[in-house]
């Protein structure tokens, strides 16, 4: 029997409202957290990730269950960057610290992929809210722009040096060859002249490397049999070393449209680098296969059928912190290196509309991957034509030839070489003089059969400006363009400018003979 009752009432409306507001706030936070669009995680004072959103999982490659309460922030950050980040965090806890709240670092995903990320960190009591934005592609694009700007700057210097140097080499080449011709076969001096000749050939290769940087140092394209070029170049550059070439090429490997000399230079530079990375010996693995445009390839956007080539060594590898810089001009890890080898490789591949990338593991080796536009079904007329260049001879053995060049040494030795080939010659310093002499020769009944024009004339009319006027005088004129430094695409596509042939400086008597034969046979 209840005799008395005591009731107590308390208004909990505000608490209920607060709880409801908190629940709504948590739902709103969770919605924002999960749909923020950036990889976000909550990190405790102990460094363990307490919570993370789906974007964080997608970026890192780990499942939510693998991360939350199990992994630390330091498990993701690259060791070289972690110390800097820890220092920033330690300094931020100090009053008046100027340490940044935003910075870049590198993280490693579950699949060991290296990513550049931009980090924003907010500290609330003992929790850090870390947001990550993947800037890997943007950073690569910026590095590409900076690298190309460096190459352009180097090209402005390289082109001028190569032009002047090639004029001097032309004189040296010609005089050496004529001295060799005049000496008795068993002369004791022949050996020394031959050694000098080999040294000059090395100098010519050096100027060729300089020209790959030069603005307008365009490749002179022809159809190149890829498999033969790869085998011959790699085996030649490993000959006599303790590195064994292991070459695997697809049986029907497509040809490429390329400057054969430049691609040979790429293969030589990479082979020599790999050899130097294996001082104790080893194997150089070279593989080549066809890459149809229909085949997906993640590293490059294919715009045509291509050939993909990989060159893998078993050497010391490249440290991760410098791998992004290896294609930069003047960057070298060798005490005796000049830092141009890989920059040259990069420049050549880009000028061929190709793609090059590198991966490396310390003490396990380095792999270079090259992709170049290809020509399927390679038995083309152009390939056959380029293979017969050395066999072409002109219908006549003697021509009347006008040589135009602003360098006296080139005019002198050029005339002497032409006369040794059985031709009669005259010379001109610039375009105006050449036009005048050509017109006079036509009037006197002793016309020139051929004109050899220097492309660049200091302070005067060069080959590009002169060819149009000459063809107006004589539309059937045969003209060879000659240069130690091509401007634009004239040397690469001489026919489009009205020329009948090309002659790159420095040239030997055999180069001169072949250029004349090709030009005089051109319709």
Short mmCIF file of C-alpha atoms in Angstrom, two decimals:
data_model
loop_
_atom_site.label_atom_id
_atom_site.label_comp_id
_atom_site.label_asym_id
_atom_site.label_seq_id
_atom_site.Cartn_x
_atom_site.Cartn_y
_atom_site.Cartn_z
CA UNK A 1 0.00 0.00 0.00
CA UNK A 2 1.49 3.22 -1.12
CA UNK A 3 1.16 5.85 1.52
CA UNK A 4 3.23 8.60 -0.05
CA UNK A 5 5.04 9.31 -3.34
CA UNK A 6 7.75 11.76 -4.08
CA UNK A 7 8.32 12.79 -7.70
CA UNK A 8 11.27 14.67 -9.14
CA UNK A 9 11.17 16.26 -12.61
CA UNK A 10 14.14 17.54 -14.60
CA UNK A 11 13.99 19.33 -17.91
CA UNK A 12 16.46 17.55 -20.29
CA UNK A 13 15.33 19.26 -23.47
CA UNK A 14 18.58 21.13 -23.86
CA UNK A 15 20.61 17.95 -23.33
CA UNK A 16 18.50 16.14 -25.90
CA UNK A 17 18.95 19.02 -28.28
CA UNK A 18 22.68 19.03 -27.61
CA UNK A 19 22.87 15.28 -28.19
CA UNK A 20 20.87 15.65 -31.40
CA UNK A 21 23.06 18.53 -32.51
CA UNK A 22 26.15 16.49 -31.69
CA UNK A 23 24.79 13.53 -33.66
CA UNK A 24 23.97 15.78 -36.59
CA UNK A 25 27.37 17.44 -36.29
CA UNK A 26 29.11 14.05 -36.28
CA UNK A 27 27.09 12.95 -39.32
CA UNK A 28 27.94 16.20 -41.05
CA UNK A 29 31.62 15.81 -40.16
CA UNK A 30 31.61 12.21 -41.36
CA UNK A 31 29.93 13.23 -44.63
CA UNK A 32 32.46 16.01 -45.17
CA UNK A 33 35.32 13.77 -44.06
CA UNK A 34 34.38 10.98 -46.46
CA UNK A 35 33.50 13.24 -49.38
CA UNK A 36 36.18 15.86 -49.00
CA UNK A 37 37.88 14.87 -52.25
CA UNK A 38 41.33 14.83 -50.65
CA UNK A 39 42.99 11.99 -48.77
CA UNK A 40 42.44 12.82 -45.09
CA UNK A 41 43.42 11.09 -41.87
CA UNK A 42 43.24 11.78 -38.13
CA UNK A 43 46.53 11.11 -36.37
CA UNK A 44 47.00 10.85 -32.62
CA UNK A 45 49.91 12.17 -30.62
CA UNK A 46 51.53 8.73 -30.83
CA UNK A 47 51.53 8.99 -34.63
CA UNK A 48 48.98 6.19 -35.14
CA UNK A 49 46.26 6.88 -37.71
CA UNK A 50 42.96 6.80 -35.82
CA UNK A 51 40.65 7.41 -38.75
CA UNK A 52 40.94 7.89 -42.51
CA UNK A 53 38.58 8.42 -45.42
CA UNK A 54 38.09 6.36 -48.58
CA UNK A 55 40.29 8.69 -50.65
CA UNK A 56 43.18 8.10 -48.26
CA UNK A 57 42.72 4.34 -48.69
CA UNK A 58 42.60 4.70 -52.47
CA UNK A 59 45.74 6.85 -52.54
CA UNK A 60 47.75 4.61 -50.20
CA UNK A 61 46.50 1.30 -51.59
CA UNK A 62 45.65 -0.02 -48.10
CA UNK A 63 42.21 -1.05 -46.78
CA UNK A 64 40.64 0.91 -43.93
CA UNK A 65 41.03 -2.07 -41.60
CA UNK A 66 44.75 -2.25 -42.34
CA UNK A 67 45.29 1.42 -41.49
CA UNK A 68 43.10 2.53 -38.58
CA UNK A 69 44.66 1.85 -35.19
CA UNK A 70 47.45 -0.18 -36.82
CA UNK A 71 49.65 2.00 -39.02
CA UNK A 72 51.63 5.12 -38.22
CA UNK A 73 52.01 8.17 -40.41
CA UNK A 74 55.73 7.38 -40.54
CA UNK A 75 54.94 4.06 -42.28
CA UNK A 76 54.01 6.01 -45.41
CA UNK A 77 56.53 8.85 -45.57
CA UNK A 78 59.85 8.29 -47.40
CA UNK A 79 62.71 8.08 -44.91
CA UNK A 80 64.60 11.05 -46.40
CA UNK A 81 61.53 13.29 -45.89
CA UNK A 82 60.35 11.95 -42.52
CA UNK A 83 63.01 13.70 -40.44
CA UNK A 84 62.08 17.05 -41.99
CA UNK A 85 58.36 16.50 -41.29
CA UNK A 86 59.02 15.49 -37.69
CA UNK A 87 61.14 18.60 -37.22
CA UNK A 88 58.35 20.79 -38.62
CA UNK A 89 55.80 19.22 -36.24
CA UNK A 90 58.09 19.60 -33.25
CA UNK A 91 58.69 23.28 -34.06
CA UNK A 92 54.98 23.98 -34.58
CA UNK A 93 54.25 23.04 -30.98
CA UNK A 94 56.49 25.86 -29.85
CA UNK A 95 54.98 29.28 -29.24
CA UNK A 96 55.62 31.75 -32.04
CA UNK A 97 56.93 29.07 -34.41
CA UNK A 98 57.08 29.98 -38.09
CA UNK A 99 57.15 26.38 -39.32
CA UNK A 100 54.82 25.84 -42.28
CA UNK A 101 51.44 24.13 -42.01
CA UNK A 102 51.67 23.12 -45.66
CA UNK A 103 54.56 21.43 -47.43
CA UNK A 104 55.54 18.72 -49.90
CA UNK A 105 56.87 15.26 -49.23
CA UNK A 106 56.99 11.82 -50.78
CA UNK A 107 55.02 8.79 -49.66
CA UNK A 108 55.20 5.12 -50.60
CA UNK A 109 52.03 3.19 -51.42
CA UNK A 110 51.27 -0.45 -50.65
CA UNK A 111 52.51 -1.37 -54.15
CA UNK A 112 55.80 0.53 -53.47
CA UNK A 113 54.84 3.32 -55.85
CA UNK A 114 56.47 6.63 -54.99
CA UNK A 115 54.09 9.62 -54.92
CA UNK A 116 54.74 13.34 -54.47
CA UNK A 117 52.07 14.81 -52.22
CA UNK A 118 51.13 18.25 -50.92
CA UNK A 119 50.27 18.11 -47.20
CA UNK A 120 48.09 20.39 -45.09
CA UNK A 121 48.17 19.73 -41.31
CA UNK A 122 45.77 21.20 -38.74
CA UNK A 123 46.42 20.51 -35.03
CA UNK A 124 43.44 20.28 -32.68
CA UNK A 125 44.46 19.48 -29.12
CA UNK A 126 46.27 16.13 -29.40
CA UNK A 127 44.95 15.24 -32.85
CA UNK A 128 46.42 16.15 -36.23
CA UNK A 129 44.15 16.38 -39.26
CA UNK A 130 46.32 15.56 -42.26
CA UNK A 131 45.10 16.18 -45.83
CA UNK A 132 47.07 14.92 -48.84
CA UNK A 133 46.87 15.99 -52.48
CA UNK A 134 48.65 13.88 -55.09
CA UNK A 135 50.86 16.25 -57.13
CA UNK A 136 53.02 13.57 -58.79
CA UNK A 137 51.85 14.31 -62.35
CA UNK A 138 52.01 18.08 -61.82
CA UNK A 139 55.51 17.85 -60.41
CA UNK A 140 56.67 15.69 -63.33
CA UNK A 141 55.18 18.20 -65.75
CA UNK A 142 57.01 21.07 -64.01
CA UNK A 143 60.27 19.12 -64.03
CA UNK A 144 59.76 18.47 -67.73
CA UNK A 145 59.30 22.20 -68.40
CA UNK A 146 62.37 23.11 -66.33
CA UNK A 147 64.45 20.44 -68.05
CA UNK A 148 63.43 21.68 -71.50
CA UNK A 149 64.24 25.26 -70.49
CA UNK A 150 67.73 24.15 -69.41
CA UNK A 151 68.20 22.32 -72.69
CA UNK A 152 67.10 25.38 -74.67
CA UNK A 153 69.59 27.55 -72.79
CA UNK A 154 72.35 25.06 -73.43
CA UNK A 155 71.26 24.82 -77.07
CA UNK A 156 71.80 28.51 -77.71
CA UNK A 157 75.45 28.12 -76.70
CA UNK A 158 75.96 24.68 -78.23
CA UNK A 159 74.73 25.66 -81.68
CA UNK A 160 77.18 28.53 -82.08
CA UNK A 161 80.13 26.50 -80.81
CA UNK A 162 79.30 23.55 -83.06
CA UNK A 163 78.96 25.76 -86.15
CA UNK A 164 82.39 27.36 -85.72
CA UNK A 165 84.04 24.14 -84.59
CA UNK A 166 82.71 22.18 -87.57
CA UNK A 167 84.12 24.74 -90.00
CA UNK A 168 87.56 24.28 -88.41
CA UNK A 169 87.19 20.50 -88.44
CA UNK A 170 86.33 20.59 -92.14
CA UNK A 171 89.70 22.20 -92.83
CA UNK A 172 91.55 19.72 -90.63
CA UNK A 173 89.75 16.72 -92.11
CA UNK A 174 90.46 17.75 -95.68
CA UNK A 175 94.14 18.52 -95.12
CA UNK A 176 94.69 15.21 -93.31
CA UNK A 177 93.04 13.28 -96.11
CA UNK A 178 95.04 15.04 -98.82
CA UNK A 179 98.26 14.44 -96.88
CA UNK A 180 97.38 10.74 -96.65
CA UNK A 181 96.70 10.62 -100.40
CA UNK A 182 100.04 12.20 -101.26
CA UNK A 183 102.18 10.02 -98.97
CA UNK A 184 103.70 6.79 -100.26
CA UNK A 185 101.81 3.73 -99.06
CA UNK A 186 104.59 2.54 -96.78
CA UNK A 187 105.42 5.95 -95.33
CA UNK A 188 106.23 5.97 -91.61
CA UNK A 189 104.06 9.08 -91.25
CA UNK A 190 100.89 7.29 -92.40
CA UNK A 191 100.32 5.80 -88.95
CA UNK A 192 100.42 9.20 -87.24
CA UNK A 193 98.05 10.73 -89.79
CA UNK A 194 95.65 7.84 -89.28
CA UNK A 195 95.71 8.36 -85.51
CA UNK A 196 95.02 12.06 -86.02
CA UNK A 197 92.15 11.12 -88.32
CA UNK A 198 90.60 8.96 -85.58
CA UNK A 199 90.91 11.80 -83.09
CA UNK A 200 89.12 14.16 -85.46
CA UNK A 201 86.32 11.60 -85.87
CA UNK A 202 85.88 11.71 -82.08
CA UNK A 203 85.72 15.50 -82.24
CA UNK A 204 83.05 15.24 -84.93
CA UNK A 205 80.97 12.98 -82.66
CA UNK A 206 81.34 15.57 -79.88
CA UNK A 207 79.98 18.37 -82.07
CA UNK A 208 77.18 16.03 -83.06
CA UNK A 209 76.28 15.70 -79.38
CA UNK A 210 76.33 19.47 -78.96
CA UNK A 211 73.96 19.86 -81.90
CA UNK A 212 71.32 17.65 -80.29
CA UNK A 213 70.79 20.49 -77.80
CA UNK A 214 70.79 23.26 -80.38
CA UNK A 215 67.59 24.99 -81.36
CA UNK A 216 66.89 23.73 -84.83
CA UNK A 217 69.28 20.80 -84.46
CA UNK A 218 66.50 18.70 -85.92
CA UNK A 219 67.01 14.99 -86.60
CA UNK A 220 67.58 14.08 -90.23
CA UNK A 221 64.99 11.31 -90.53
CA UNK A 222 65.26 8.14 -92.57
CA UNK A 223 63.97 4.60 -92.19
CA UNK A 224 66.17 2.73 -89.72
CA UNK A 225 66.28 -1.05 -89.27
CA UNK A 226 65.87 -1.14 -85.50
CA UNK A 227 67.08 -4.66 -84.74
CA UNK A 228 70.36 -4.29 -86.63
CA UNK A 229 71.10 -0.89 -85.07
CA UNK A 230 70.47 -2.19 -81.54
CA UNK A 231 72.61 -5.32 -81.92
CA UNK A 232 75.55 -3.61 -83.61
CA UNK A 233 75.65 -0.62 -81.25
CA UNK A 234 75.28 -2.55 -77.98
CA UNK A 235 77.77 -5.28 -78.95
CA UNK A 236 80.31 -2.74 -80.23
CA UNK A 237 80.22 -0.68 -77.03
CA UNK A 238 80.57 -3.78 -74.81
CA UNK A 239 83.33 -5.35 -76.87
CA UNK A 240 86.34 -6.24 -74.75
CA UNK A 241 84.56 -5.50 -71.45
CA UNK A 242 83.49 -7.85 -68.65
CA UNK A 243 79.81 -7.06 -69.31
CA UNK A 244 77.91 -9.61 -71.43
CA UNK A 245 75.09 -8.43 -73.73
CA UNK A 246 71.88 -10.47 -73.51
CA UNK A 247 69.74 -9.21 -76.38
CA UNK A 248 66.17 -10.42 -76.98
CA UNK A 249 64.41 -8.80 -79.93
CA UNK A 250 61.06 -9.68 -81.45
CA UNK A 251 61.59 -11.55 -84.73
CA UNK A 252 59.60 -9.07 -86.83
CA UNK A 253 60.68 -5.97 -84.92
CA UNK A 254 59.43 -2.89 -86.76
CA UNK A 255 61.73 -0.26 -88.21
CA UNK A 256 61.62 3.31 -86.95
CA UNK A 257 61.69 6.71 -88.64
CA UNK A 258 64.69 8.34 -87.02
CA UNK A 259 68.05 10.00 -87.33
CA UNK A 260 70.20 6.85 -87.32
CA UNK A 261 73.27 8.62 -85.96
CA UNK A 262 71.35 10.16 -83.07
CA UNK A 263 69.61 6.92 -82.05
CA UNK A 264 72.97 5.15 -82.24
CA UNK A 265 74.25 7.83 -79.86
CA UNK A 266 71.37 7.15 -77.45
CA UNK A 267 72.09 3.42 -77.40
CA UNK A 268 75.83 4.00 -77.02
CA UNK A 269 75.41 6.42 -74.10
CA UNK A 270 73.04 4.09 -72.24
CA UNK A 271 75.25 1.04 -72.89
CA UNK A 272 78.37 2.84 -71.66
CA UNK A 273 76.51 4.08 -68.55
CA UNK A 274 75.38 0.53 -67.77
CA UNK A 275 78.90 -0.81 -68.28
CA UNK A 276 80.29 1.77 -65.85
CA UNK A 277 77.60 0.83 -63.30
CA UNK A 278 78.92 -2.76 -63.30
CA UNK A 279 82.70 -2.44 -62.68
CA UNK A 280 82.79 -6.05 -61.51
CA UNK A 281 81.04 -7.31 -64.63
CA UNK A 282 77.58 -8.67 -65.21
CA UNK A 283 74.93 -8.85 -67.90
CA UNK A 284 73.22 -6.09 -69.85
CA UNK A 285 69.68 -7.17 -70.71
CA UNK A 286 68.32 -5.51 -73.86
CA UNK A 287 64.79 -6.28 -75.03
CA UNK A 288 62.81 -4.88 -77.94
CA UNK A 289 59.25 -5.54 -79.10
CA UNK A 290 56.50 -4.00 -81.18
CA UNK A 291 53.99 -1.83 -79.35
CA UNK A 292 50.81 -1.35 -81.45
CA UNK A 293 48.80 1.81 -80.85
CA UNK A 294 45.87 -0.40 -79.83
CA UNK A 295 47.85 -1.76 -76.86
CA UNK A 296 47.32 0.19 -73.65
CA UNK A 297 50.50 1.53 -72.10
CA UNK A 298 50.34 3.47 -68.84
CA UNK A 299 53.68 5.29 -69.07
CA UNK A 300 53.00 7.18 -72.32
CA UNK A 301 50.13 8.23 -74.56
CA UNK A 302 50.78 6.46 -77.85
CA UNK A 303 49.95 8.42 -80.99
CA UNK A 304 51.23 5.79 -83.43
CA UNK A 305 52.50 2.23 -83.63
CA UNK A 306 55.77 2.14 -81.72
CA UNK A 307 58.81 0.10 -80.75
CA UNK A 308 59.50 -0.29 -77.03
CA UNK A 309 63.07 -0.93 -75.93
CA UNK A 310 64.29 -1.71 -72.41
CA UNK A 311 67.93 -1.63 -71.31
CA UNK A 312 68.46 -3.19 -67.88
CA UNK A 313 71.76 -3.53 -66.03
CA UNK A 314 72.70 -5.33 -62.82
CA UNK A 315 74.68 -2.43 -61.41
CA UNK A 316 74.76 -0.22 -58.35
CA UNK A 317 71.49 1.54 -59.17
CA UNK A 318 70.45 5.16 -58.74
CA UNK A 319 69.49 6.56 -55.30
CA UNK A 320 65.78 7.61 -55.16
CA UNK A 321 66.66 11.15 -54.09
CA UNK A 322 68.53 11.90 -57.34
CA UNK A 323 66.69 9.79 -59.91
CA UNK A 324 64.50 12.73 -60.96
CA UNK A 325 67.60 14.77 -61.86
CA UNK A 326 69.55 12.31 -64.00
CA UNK A 327 68.37 13.80 -67.32
CA UNK A 328 69.33 17.36 -66.32
CA UNK A 329 72.29 18.97 -68.13
CA UNK A 330 75.54 18.94 -66.12
CA UNK A 331 74.11 16.58 -63.47
CA UNK A 332 76.56 13.75 -62.86
CA UNK A 333 77.38 11.32 -60.07
CA UNK A 334 80.78 10.52 -61.58
CA UNK A 335 83.90 12.42 -60.60
CA UNK A 336 85.06 12.49 -64.21
CA UNK A 337 81.60 12.89 -65.75
CA UNK A 338 80.51 16.05 -67.57
CA UNK A 339 76.78 15.49 -67.00
CA UNK A 340 75.78 15.61 -70.67
CA UNK A 341 75.35 11.93 -71.56
CA UNK A 342 71.81 11.38 -70.28
CA UNK A 343 70.76 14.94 -71.09
CA UNK A 344 71.74 14.20 -74.70
CA UNK A 345 69.75 10.95 -74.59
CA UNK A 346 66.69 12.78 -73.27
CA UNK A 347 66.96 15.57 -75.85
CA UNK A 348 67.26 13.13 -78.77
CA UNK A 349 64.28 11.02 -77.69
CA UNK A 350 62.10 14.12 -77.27
CA UNK A 351 63.12 15.41 -80.73
CA UNK A 352 62.01 12.04 -82.12
CA UNK A 353 58.56 12.41 -80.48
CA UNK A 354 59.46 9.49 -78.25
CA UNK A 355 59.29 8.72 -74.54
CA UNK A 356 61.99 7.71 -72.06
CA UNK A 357 61.67 6.71 -68.41
CA UNK A 358 63.89 5.14 -65.78
CA UNK A 359 63.42 2.92 -62.73
CA UNK A 360 66.12 1.78 -60.35
CA UNK A 361 66.76 -0.18 -57.17
CA UNK A 362 69.98 0.45 -55.23
CA UNK A 363 72.43 -2.44 -55.68
CA UNK A 364 69.98 -4.27 -57.96
CA UNK A 365 70.24 -2.31 -61.18
CA UNK A 366 68.67 0.32 -63.41
CA UNK A 367 66.21 -0.01 -66.28
CA UNK A 368 65.73 2.54 -69.06
CA UNK A 369 62.58 2.25 -71.18
CA UNK A 370 62.43 3.95 -74.59
CA UNK A 371 59.42 4.21 -76.90
CA UNK A 372 59.87 5.43 -80.49
CA UNK A 373 57.36 5.80 -83.36
CA UNK A 374 57.63 2.81 -85.70
CA UNK A 375 56.94 1.80 -89.28
CA UNK A 376 55.08 -1.52 -89.42
CA UNK A 377 55.94 -3.78 -92.39
CA UNK A 378 59.39 -2.33 -92.71
CA UNK A 379 60.48 -3.33 -96.21
CA UNK A 380 59.86 0.18 -97.53
CA UNK A 381 61.23 1.89 -100.58
CA UNK A 382 62.91 4.49 -98.36
CA UNK A 383 64.75 1.79 -96.42
CA UNK A 384 66.02 0.26 -99.63
CA UNK A 385 67.02 3.68 -100.92
CA UNK A 386 68.94 4.60 -97.75
CA UNK A 387 70.78 1.28 -97.93
CA UNK A 388 72.06 2.07 -101.42
CA UNK A 389 73.43 5.54 -100.73
CA UNK A 390 77.07 4.46 -100.81
CA UNK A 391 76.57 2.67 -104.11
CA UNK A 392 75.22 5.62 -106.10
CA UNK A 393 77.45 7.14 -108.75
CA UNK A 394 76.76 10.09 -111.01
CA UNK A 395 76.29 9.60 -114.76
CA UNK A 396 79.27 11.91 -115.41
CA UNK A 397 82.55 11.94 -113.57
CA UNK A 398 83.36 15.65 -113.95
CA UNK A 399 81.23 18.69 -113.12
CA UNK A 400 81.61 22.45 -112.97
CA UNK A 401 80.86 23.29 -109.32
CA UNK A 402 80.41 26.57 -107.44
CA UNK A 403 81.28 26.46 -103.72
CA UNK A 404 79.76 29.20 -101.54
CA UNK A 405 81.08 29.59 -97.97
CA UNK A 406 82.09 32.55 -95.81
CA UNK A 407 85.00 30.65 -94.21
CA UNK A 408 88.20 30.90 -96.26
CA UNK A 409 89.53 27.57 -94.97
CA UNK A 410 86.37 25.77 -96.13
CA UNK A 411 86.54 27.39 -99.58
CA UNK A 412 90.23 26.47 -99.94
CA UNK A 413 90.06 22.83 -98.83
CA UNK A 414 86.66 22.32 -100.44
CA UNK A 415 88.00 23.42 -103.82
CA UNK A 416 91.03 21.17 -103.46
CA UNK A 417 88.90 18.15 -102.59
CA UNK A 418 86.55 18.83 -105.51
CA UNK A 419 89.49 19.10 -107.90
CA UNK A 420 90.90 15.79 -106.61
CA UNK A 421 87.52 14.26 -107.44
CA UNK A 422 87.96 15.51 -111.00
CA UNK A 423 85.70 18.59 -110.94
CA UNK A 424 86.37 22.20 -111.96
CA UNK A 425 85.49 24.80 -109.34
CA UNK A 426 84.89 28.40 -108.46
CA UNK A 427 84.07 29.94 -105.09
CA UNK A 428 81.84 32.65 -103.62
CA UNK A 429 81.79 34.20 -100.14
CA UNK A 430 78.04 34.94 -99.92
CA UNK A 431 74.75 34.62 -101.77
CA UNK A 432 74.98 37.80 -103.84
CA UNK A 433 78.40 36.81 -105.20
CA UNK A 434 77.17 33.28 -105.92
CA UNK A 435 74.13 34.58 -107.87
CA UNK A 436 76.34 36.93 -109.88
CA UNK A 437 78.86 34.19 -110.77
CA UNK A 438 76.10 31.70 -111.61
CA UNK A 439 74.44 34.19 -113.99
CA UNK A 440 77.74 35.12 -115.66
CA UNK A 441 78.63 31.44 -116.15
CA UNK A 442 75.31 30.83 -117.89
CA UNK A 443 75.90 33.79 -120.24
CA UNK A 444 79.43 32.68 -121.18
CA UNK A 445 78.31 29.17 -122.09
CA UNK A 446 80.14 27.48 -119.19
CA UNK A 447 77.28 27.04 -116.69
CA UNK A 448 77.67 25.46 -113.28
CA UNK A 449 76.33 21.92 -113.01
CA UNK A 450 76.07 22.15 -109.24
CA UNK A 451 76.24 24.69 -106.39
CA UNK A 452 77.25 23.85 -102.82
CA UNK A 453 75.86 26.52 -100.47
CA UNK A 454 76.69 27.17 -96.84
CA UNK A 455 73.42 27.58 -94.95
CA UNK A 456 74.62 30.29 -92.55
CA UNK A 457 76.66 33.29 -93.73
CA UNK A 458 77.69 35.90 -91.17
CA UNK A 459 76.64 39.36 -92.30
CA UNK A 460 75.54 38.12 -95.71
CA UNK A 461 73.03 36.12 -97.70
CA UNK A 462 73.12 32.40 -96.81
CA UNK A 463 71.75 29.32 -98.51
CA UNK A 464 68.17 29.72 -97.31
CA UNK A 465 67.89 33.25 -98.72
CA UNK A 466 69.82 32.46 -101.92
CA UNK A 467 68.13 29.25 -103.11
CA UNK A 468 64.85 30.95 -104.04
CA UNK A 469 66.55 33.61 -106.17
CA UNK A 470 68.78 31.04 -107.85
CA UNK A 471 65.81 28.86 -108.81
CA UNK A 472 64.13 31.89 -110.38
CA UNK A 473 67.22 32.36 -112.56
CA UNK A 474 67.47 28.61 -113.34
CA UNK A 475 64.56 26.42 -112.15
CA UNK A 476 66.53 23.24 -112.93
CA UNK A 477 69.55 24.24 -110.84
CA UNK A 478 71.12 21.54 -108.66
CA UNK A 479 72.05 22.84 -105.21
CA UNK A 480 73.48 21.11 -102.14
CA UNK A 481 72.96 22.77 -98.76
CA UNK A 482 75.92 22.51 -96.38
CA UNK A 483 76.07 23.38 -92.71
CA UNK A 484 77.79 22.72 -89.43
CA UNK A 485 74.64 23.82 -87.61
CA UNK A 486 71.19 23.45 -89.12
CA UNK A 487 68.62 26.18 -88.49
CA UNK A 488 65.05 24.97 -88.39
CA UNK A 489 64.38 21.87 -90.45
CA UNK A 490 66.32 22.74 -93.62
CA UNK A 491 69.00 20.04 -93.26
CA UNK A 492 66.37 17.54 -92.14
CA UNK A 493 63.99 18.29 -95.04
CA UNK A 494 66.20 19.94 -97.67
CA UNK A 495 63.98 18.95 -100.61
CA UNK A 496 61.08 21.07 -99.35
CA UNK A 497 63.29 24.17 -99.63
CA UNK A 498 64.38 23.48 -103.21
CA UNK A 499 67.74 21.84 -102.48
CA UNK A 500 68.87 18.67 -104.25
CA UNK A 501 71.02 17.34 -101.42
CA UNK A 502 72.75 18.04 -98.11
CA UNK A 503 76.32 17.97 -96.84
CA UNK A 504 76.94 18.14 -93.10
CA UNK A 505 80.18 19.66 -91.85
CA UNK A 506 82.78 18.50 -91.14
CA UNK A 507 82.90 16.29 -94.21
CA UNK A 508 85.42 13.90 -95.71
CA UNK A 509 86.12 13.38 -99.39
CA UNK A 510 83.83 10.32 -99.42
CA UNK A 511 80.96 12.39 -97.96
CA UNK A 512 81.53 15.02 -100.65
CA UNK A 513 81.60 12.42 -103.42
CA UNK A 514 78.37 10.75 -102.22
CA UNK A 515 76.52 14.07 -101.78
CA UNK A 516 77.39 15.10 -105.34
CA UNK A 517 76.32 11.74 -106.74
CA UNK A 518 72.98 11.83 -104.88
CA UNK A 519 72.23 15.42 -105.90
CA UNK A 520 73.06 14.86 -109.57
CA UNK A 521 70.86 11.74 -109.67
CA UNK A 522 67.93 13.52 -107.99
CA UNK A 523 65.03 14.25 -110.34
#
